[in-house]
Amino acid sequence: MADGDVEGRAREICLRLLGAAPRTRAQLEDALRRKGISDEVAERVLGRFSDVGLIDDEAFARAWVRSRHTGRGLARRALAGELRRRGVAEETVRDAVEGLDADEEERTARRLIERRAASTRGVEPAKRMRRLVGVLARKGYPPGLAYRVVREVLEAEGDDVEGLPDAVDLE
């Protein structure tokens, strides 16, 4: 196959993937490699796509953080892990998650727990605490923040939090 034909095929593959969902450069590189496109041709095509703005890992990372934090309630740590798995450069990951401020992260954690707390009413307090802290832990929230938010929400509901431990063992 002539180089031009291979480049056309590579462009077609990238456009099809980008038409379905935003992708990182690394994801497109992997897709081209799986389709047997040489690294040299892939680099030319991906470079051109980057030049014209069809591939922008920084914009992808910022949008990903906003979307996944708002939609799924994920914390910075979980968001950073997802971006790394998608091949986003470490500096870009760091910049994107730093755009999520600590106050917003705490407000999101509180909203999650306020919604989930209703389903745990009537459960023994220490068990309820473990369950709710576990919800936040699975979404990447730091233990101190998770524990504090859960304790405050339970206290606001009228639960006696005095007898609860100072920390929660999730195991």
PDB file of C-alpha atoms in Angstrom:
ATOM      1  CA  MET A   1       0.000   0.000   0.000  1.00  0.00           C
ATOM      2  CA  ALA A   2       1.384   3.424  -0.938  1.00  0.00           C
ATOM      3  CA  ASP A   3       2.263   5.855   1.841  1.00  0.00           C
ATOM      4  CA  GLY A   4      -0.542   8.209   0.786  1.00  0.00           C
ATOM      5  CA  ASP A   5      -3.068   5.382   0.981  1.00  0.00           C
ATOM      6  CA  VAL A   6      -1.819   4.426   4.424  1.00  0.00           C
ATOM      7  CA  GLU A   7      -2.022   8.044   5.591  1.00  0.00           C
ATOM      8  CA  GLY A   8      -5.563   8.287   4.247  1.00  0.00           C
ATOM      9  CA  ARG A   9      -6.488   5.120   6.117  1.00  0.00           C
ATOM     10  CA  ALA A  10      -4.877   6.486   9.295  1.00  0.00           C
ATOM     11  CA  ARG A  11      -6.767   9.786   8.961  1.00  0.00           C
ATOM     12  CA  GLU A  12     -10.009   7.868   8.430  1.00  0.00           C
ATOM     13  CA  ILE A  13      -9.412   5.740  11.541  1.00  0.00           C
ATOM     14  CA  CYS A  14      -8.684   8.822  13.660  1.00  0.00           C
ATOM     15  CA  LEU A  15     -11.665  10.777  12.338  1.00  0.00           C
ATOM     16  CA  ARG A  16     -13.999   7.855  12.985  1.00  0.00           C
ATOM     17  CA  LEU A  17     -12.740   7.487  16.559  1.00  0.00           C
ATOM     18  CA  LEU A  18     -12.863  11.237  17.219  1.00  0.00           C
ATOM     19  CA  GLY A  19     -16.377  11.375  15.782  1.00  0.00           C
ATOM     20  CA  ALA A  20     -17.547   8.837  18.336  1.00  0.00           C
ATOM     21  CA  ALA A  21     -15.932  10.450  21.399  1.00  0.00           C
ATOM     22  CA  PRO A  22     -13.040  12.747  22.339  1.00  0.00           C
ATOM     23  CA  ARG A  23      -9.731  10.862  22.458  1.00  0.00           C
ATOM     24  CA  THR A  24      -6.228  11.544  23.674  1.00  0.00           C
ATOM     25  CA  ARG A  25      -3.249  11.386  21.368  1.00  0.00           C
ATOM     26  CA  ALA A  26      -2.090   8.213  23.136  1.00  0.00           C
ATOM     27  CA  GLN A  27      -5.459   6.524  22.565  1.00  0.00           C
ATOM     28  CA  LEU A  28      -5.283   7.357  18.861  1.00  0.00           C
ATOM     29  CA  GLU A  29      -1.671   6.137  18.657  1.00  0.00           C
ATOM     30  CA  ASP A  30      -2.726   2.828  20.208  1.00  0.00           C
ATOM     31  CA  ALA A  31      -5.653   2.472  17.806  1.00  0.00           C
ATOM     32  CA  LEU A  32      -3.424   3.138  14.790  1.00  0.00           C
ATOM     33  CA  ARG A  33      -0.808   0.667  16.031  1.00  0.00           C
ATOM     34  CA  ARG A  34      -3.502  -2.019  16.461  1.00  0.00           C
ATOM     35  CA  LYS A  35      -4.619  -1.363  12.872  1.00  0.00           C
ATOM     36  CA  GLY A  36      -1.082  -1.930  11.599  1.00  0.00           C
ATOM     37  CA  ILE A  37      -0.248   1.705  10.818  1.00  0.00           C
ATOM     38  CA  SER A  38       3.494   2.358  11.067  1.00  0.00           C
ATOM     39  CA  ASP A  39       4.757   4.679  13.792  1.00  0.00           C
ATOM     40  CA  GLU A  40       6.130   7.046  11.137  1.00  0.00           C
ATOM     41  CA  VAL A  41       2.787   7.448   9.365  1.00  0.00           C
ATOM     42  CA  ALA A  42       0.921   7.664  12.679  1.00  0.00           C
ATOM     43  CA  GLU A  43       3.237  10.442  13.848  1.00  0.00           C
ATOM     44  CA  ARG A  44       2.651  12.463  10.655  1.00  0.00           C
ATOM     45  CA  VAL A  45      -1.132  12.084  10.840  1.00  0.00           C
ATOM     46  CA  LEU A  46      -1.362  12.739  14.585  1.00  0.00           C
ATOM     47  CA  GLY A  47       0.975  15.724  14.273  1.00  0.00           C
ATOM     48  CA  ARG A  48      -1.261  17.231  11.605  1.00  0.00           C
ATOM     49  CA  PHE A  49      -4.382  16.552  13.695  1.00  0.00           C
ATOM     50  CA  SER A  50      -2.706  18.292  16.646  1.00  0.00           C
ATOM     51  CA  ASP A  51      -1.697  21.260  14.465  1.00  0.00           C
ATOM     52  CA  VAL A  52      -5.283  21.849  13.347  1.00  0.00           C
ATOM     53  CA  GLY A  53      -6.708  21.332  16.843  1.00  0.00           C
ATOM     54  CA  LEU A  54      -8.441  17.985  16.365  1.00  0.00           C
ATOM     55  CA  ILE A  55      -6.252  16.483  19.086  1.00  0.00           C
ATOM     56  CA  ASP A  56      -5.748  18.571  22.217  1.00  0.00           C
ATOM     57  CA  ASP A  57      -4.863  16.588  25.327  1.00  0.00           C
ATOM     58  CA  GLU A  58      -4.996  19.697  27.559  1.00  0.00           C
ATOM     59  CA  ALA A  59      -8.566  20.514  26.498  1.00  0.00           C
ATOM     60  CA  PHE A  60      -9.498  16.822  26.745  1.00  0.00           C
ATOM     61  CA  ALA A  61      -8.138  16.642  30.313  1.00  0.00           C
ATOM     62  CA  ARG A  62      -9.923  19.819  31.455  1.00  0.00           C
ATOM     63  CA  ALA A  63     -13.232  18.657  29.965  1.00  0.00           C
ATOM     64  CA  TRP A  64     -12.771  15.157  31.412  1.00  0.00           C
ATOM     65  CA  VAL A  65     -12.195  16.538  34.908  1.00  0.00           C
ATOM     66  CA  ARG A  66     -15.254  18.816  34.734  1.00  0.00           C
ATOM     67  CA  SER A  67     -17.483  16.096  33.304  1.00  0.00           C
ATOM     68  CA  ARG A  68     -16.455  13.228  35.579  1.00  0.00           C
ATOM     69  CA  HIS A  69     -16.388  15.373  38.713  1.00  0.00           C
ATOM     70  CA  THR A  70     -19.817  16.829  38.034  1.00  0.00           C
ATOM     71  CA  GLY A  71     -21.418  13.683  36.667  1.00  0.00           C
ATOM     72  CA  ARG A  72     -19.841  10.936  38.765  1.00  0.00           C
ATOM     73  CA  GLY A  73     -18.591  12.908  41.765  1.00  0.00           C
ATOM     74  CA  LEU A  74     -15.023  11.695  41.323  1.00  0.00           C
ATOM     75  CA  ALA A  75     -12.272  13.348  43.365  1.00  0.00           C
ATOM     76  CA  ARG A  76      -8.923  14.591  42.086  1.00  0.00           C
ATOM     77  CA  ARG A  77      -7.079  11.356  42.809  1.00  0.00           C
ATOM     78  CA  ALA A  78      -9.544   9.214  40.845  1.00  0.00           C
ATOM     79  CA  LEU A  79      -9.668  11.718  37.990  1.00  0.00           C
ATOM     80  CA  ALA A  80      -5.878  11.813  37.752  1.00  0.00           C
ATOM     81  CA  GLY A  81      -5.774   8.013  37.579  1.00  0.00           C
ATOM     82  CA  GLU A  82      -8.337   7.933  34.778  1.00  0.00           C
ATOM     83  CA  LEU A  83      -6.398  10.509  32.760  1.00  0.00           C
ATOM     84  CA  ARG A  84      -3.115   8.636  33.249  1.00  0.00           C
ATOM     85  CA  ARG A  85      -4.758   5.424  32.006  1.00  0.00           C
ATOM     86  CA  ARG A  86      -5.789   7.317  28.874  1.00  0.00           C
ATOM     87  CA  GLY A  87      -2.193   8.261  28.203  1.00  0.00           C
ATOM     88  CA  VAL A  88      -2.339  11.926  29.217  1.00  0.00           C
ATOM     89  CA  ALA A  89       1.065  13.369  30.159  1.00  0.00           C
ATOM     90  CA  GLU A  90       1.694  13.841  33.883  1.00  0.00           C
ATOM     91  CA  GLU A  91       2.047  17.632  33.671  1.00  0.00           C
ATOM     92  CA  THR A  92      -1.255  17.875  31.775  1.00  0.00           C
ATOM     93  CA  VAL A  93      -2.935  15.626  34.373  1.00  0.00           C
ATOM     94  CA  ARG A  94      -1.605  17.793  37.189  1.00  0.00           C
ATOM     95  CA  ASP A  95      -2.797  21.025  35.528  1.00  0.00           C
ATOM     96  CA  ALA A  96      -6.262  19.595  34.839  1.00  0.00           C
ATOM     97  CA  VAL A  97      -6.922  18.294  38.359  1.00  0.00           C
ATOM     98  CA  GLU A  98      -5.530  21.462  39.946  1.00  0.00           C
ATOM     99  CA  GLY A  99      -8.335  23.273  38.131  1.00  0.00           C
ATOM    100  CA  LEU A 100     -10.753  21.559  40.510  1.00  0.00           C
ATOM    101  CA  ASP A 101     -10.663  23.583  43.704  1.00  0.00           C
ATOM    102  CA  ALA A 102     -10.770  22.039  47.155  1.00  0.00           C
ATOM    103  CA  ASP A 103     -14.026  23.773  48.110  1.00  0.00           C
ATOM    104  CA  GLU A 104     -15.826  22.370  45.055  1.00  0.00           C
ATOM    105  CA  GLU A 105     -14.430  18.913  45.779  1.00  0.00           C
ATOM    106  CA  GLU A 106     -15.744  19.104  49.349  1.00  0.00           C
ATOM    107  CA  ARG A 107     -19.170  20.367  48.223  1.00  0.00           C
ATOM    108  CA  THR A 108     -19.425  17.460  45.783  1.00  0.00           C
ATOM    109  CA  ALA A 109     -18.457  14.965  48.498  1.00  0.00           C
ATOM    110  CA  ARG A 110     -21.086  16.453  50.806  1.00  0.00           C
ATOM    111  CA  ARG A 111     -23.813  16.229  48.115  1.00  0.00           C
ATOM    112  CA  LEU A 112     -22.910  12.587  47.465  1.00  0.00           C
ATOM    113  CA  ILE A 113     -23.131  11.703  51.147  1.00  0.00           C
ATOM    114  CA  GLU A 114     -26.335  13.654  51.713  1.00  0.00           C
ATOM    115  CA  ARG A 115     -27.964  11.634  48.913  1.00  0.00           C
ATOM    116  CA  ARG A 116     -26.539   8.306  50.096  1.00  0.00           C
ATOM    117  CA  ALA A 117     -27.216   8.863  53.787  1.00  0.00           C
ATOM    118  CA  ALA A 118     -30.957   8.395  53.297  1.00  0.00           C
ATOM    119  CA  SER A 119     -30.442   4.780  52.219  1.00  0.00           C
ATOM    120  CA  THR A 120     -28.456   4.012  55.383  1.00  0.00           C
ATOM    121  CA  ARG A 121     -30.904   5.362  57.949  1.00  0.00           C
ATOM    122  CA  GLY A 122     -31.657   2.780  60.588  1.00  0.00           C
ATOM    123  CA  VAL A 123     -28.250   1.118  60.164  1.00  0.00           C
ATOM    124  CA  GLU A 124     -26.028   0.890  63.257  1.00  0.00           C
ATOM    125  CA  PRO A 125     -24.011   4.193  63.402  1.00  0.00           C
ATOM    126  CA  ALA A 126     -20.482   2.747  63.138  1.00  0.00           C
ATOM    127  CA  LYS A 127     -21.534   0.548  60.205  1.00  0.00           C
ATOM    128  CA  ARG A 128     -23.283   3.510  58.585  1.00  0.00           C
ATOM    129  CA  MET A 129     -20.117   5.570  58.981  1.00  0.00           C
ATOM    130  CA  ARG A 130     -17.977   2.840  57.346  1.00  0.00           C
ATOM    131  CA  ARG A 131     -20.365   2.488  54.422  1.00  0.00           C
ATOM    132  CA  LEU A 132     -20.545   6.201  53.714  1.00  0.00           C
ATOM    133  CA  VAL A 133     -16.809   6.784  54.099  1.00  0.00           C
ATOM    134  CA  GLY A 134     -16.338   3.821  51.726  1.00  0.00           C
ATOM    135  CA  VAL A 135     -18.494   5.560  49.118  1.00  0.00           C
ATOM    136  CA  LEU A 136     -16.150   8.531  49.116  1.00  0.00           C
ATOM    137  CA  ALA A 137     -13.016   6.397  49.292  1.00  0.00           C
ATOM    138  CA  ARG A 138     -14.045   4.523  46.138  1.00  0.00           C
ATOM    139  CA  LYS A 139     -14.452   7.856  44.370  1.00  0.00           C
ATOM    140  CA  GLY A 140     -10.924   8.905  45.306  1.00  0.00           C
ATOM    141  CA  TYR A 141     -11.557  11.275  48.206  1.00  0.00           C
ATOM    142  CA  PRO A 142      -8.810  11.559  50.836  1.00  0.00           C
ATOM    143  CA  PRO A 143      -9.615   9.719  54.096  1.00  0.00           C
ATOM    144  CA  GLY A 144      -9.565  12.844  56.282  1.00  0.00           C
ATOM    145  CA  LEU A 145     -12.005  14.707  54.058  1.00  0.00           C
ATOM    146  CA  ALA A 146     -14.254  11.663  53.674  1.00  0.00           C
ATOM    147  CA  TYR A 147     -14.435  11.039  57.393  1.00  0.00           C
ATOM    148  CA  ARG A 148     -15.058  14.711  58.229  1.00  0.00           C
ATOM    149  CA  VAL A 149     -17.821  15.137  55.633  1.00  0.00           C
ATOM    150  CA  VAL A 150     -19.603  11.931  56.667  1.00  0.00           C
ATOM    151  CA  ARG A 151     -19.382  12.846  60.335  1.00  0.00           C
ATOM    152  CA  GLU A 152     -20.802  16.345  59.654  1.00  0.00           C
ATOM    153  CA  VAL A 153     -23.668  15.003  57.525  1.00  0.00           C
ATOM    154  CA  LEU A 154     -24.594  12.376  60.119  1.00  0.00           C
ATOM    155  CA  GLU A 155     -24.408  14.947  62.898  1.00  0.00           C
ATOM    156  CA  ALA A 156     -26.658  17.323  60.903  1.00  0.00           C
ATOM    157  CA  GLU A 157     -29.187  14.482  60.575  1.00  0.00           C
ATOM    158  CA  GLY A 158     -29.230  14.168  64.348  1.00  0.00           C
ATOM    159  CA  ASP A 159     -27.090  11.024  64.696  1.00  0.00           C
ATOM    160  CA  ASP A 160     -25.022  10.710  67.846  1.00  0.00           C
ATOM    161  CA  VAL A 161     -21.479  10.798  66.454  1.00  0.00           C
ATOM    162  CA  GLU A 162     -19.754  11.100  69.822  1.00  0.00           C
ATOM    163  CA  GLY A 163     -19.327   7.358  70.261  1.00  0.00           C
ATOM    164  CA  LEU A 164     -17.929   6.839  66.760  1.00  0.00           C
ATOM    165  CA  PRO A 165     -14.217   6.179  66.322  1.00  0.00           C
ATOM    166  CA  ASP A 166     -11.864   8.982  65.238  1.00  0.00           C
ATOM    167  CA  ALA A 167     -11.029   7.076  62.080  1.00  0.00           C
ATOM    168  CA  VAL A 168     -12.681   4.380  60.040  1.00  0.00           C
ATOM    169  CA  ASP A 169     -11.026   1.096  59.130  1.00  0.00           C
ATOM    170  CA  LEU A 170     -12.474   0.220  55.728  1.00  0.00           C
ATOM    171  CA  GLU A 171     -11.168  -3.349  55.716  1.00  0.00           C
TER     172      GLU A 171
END
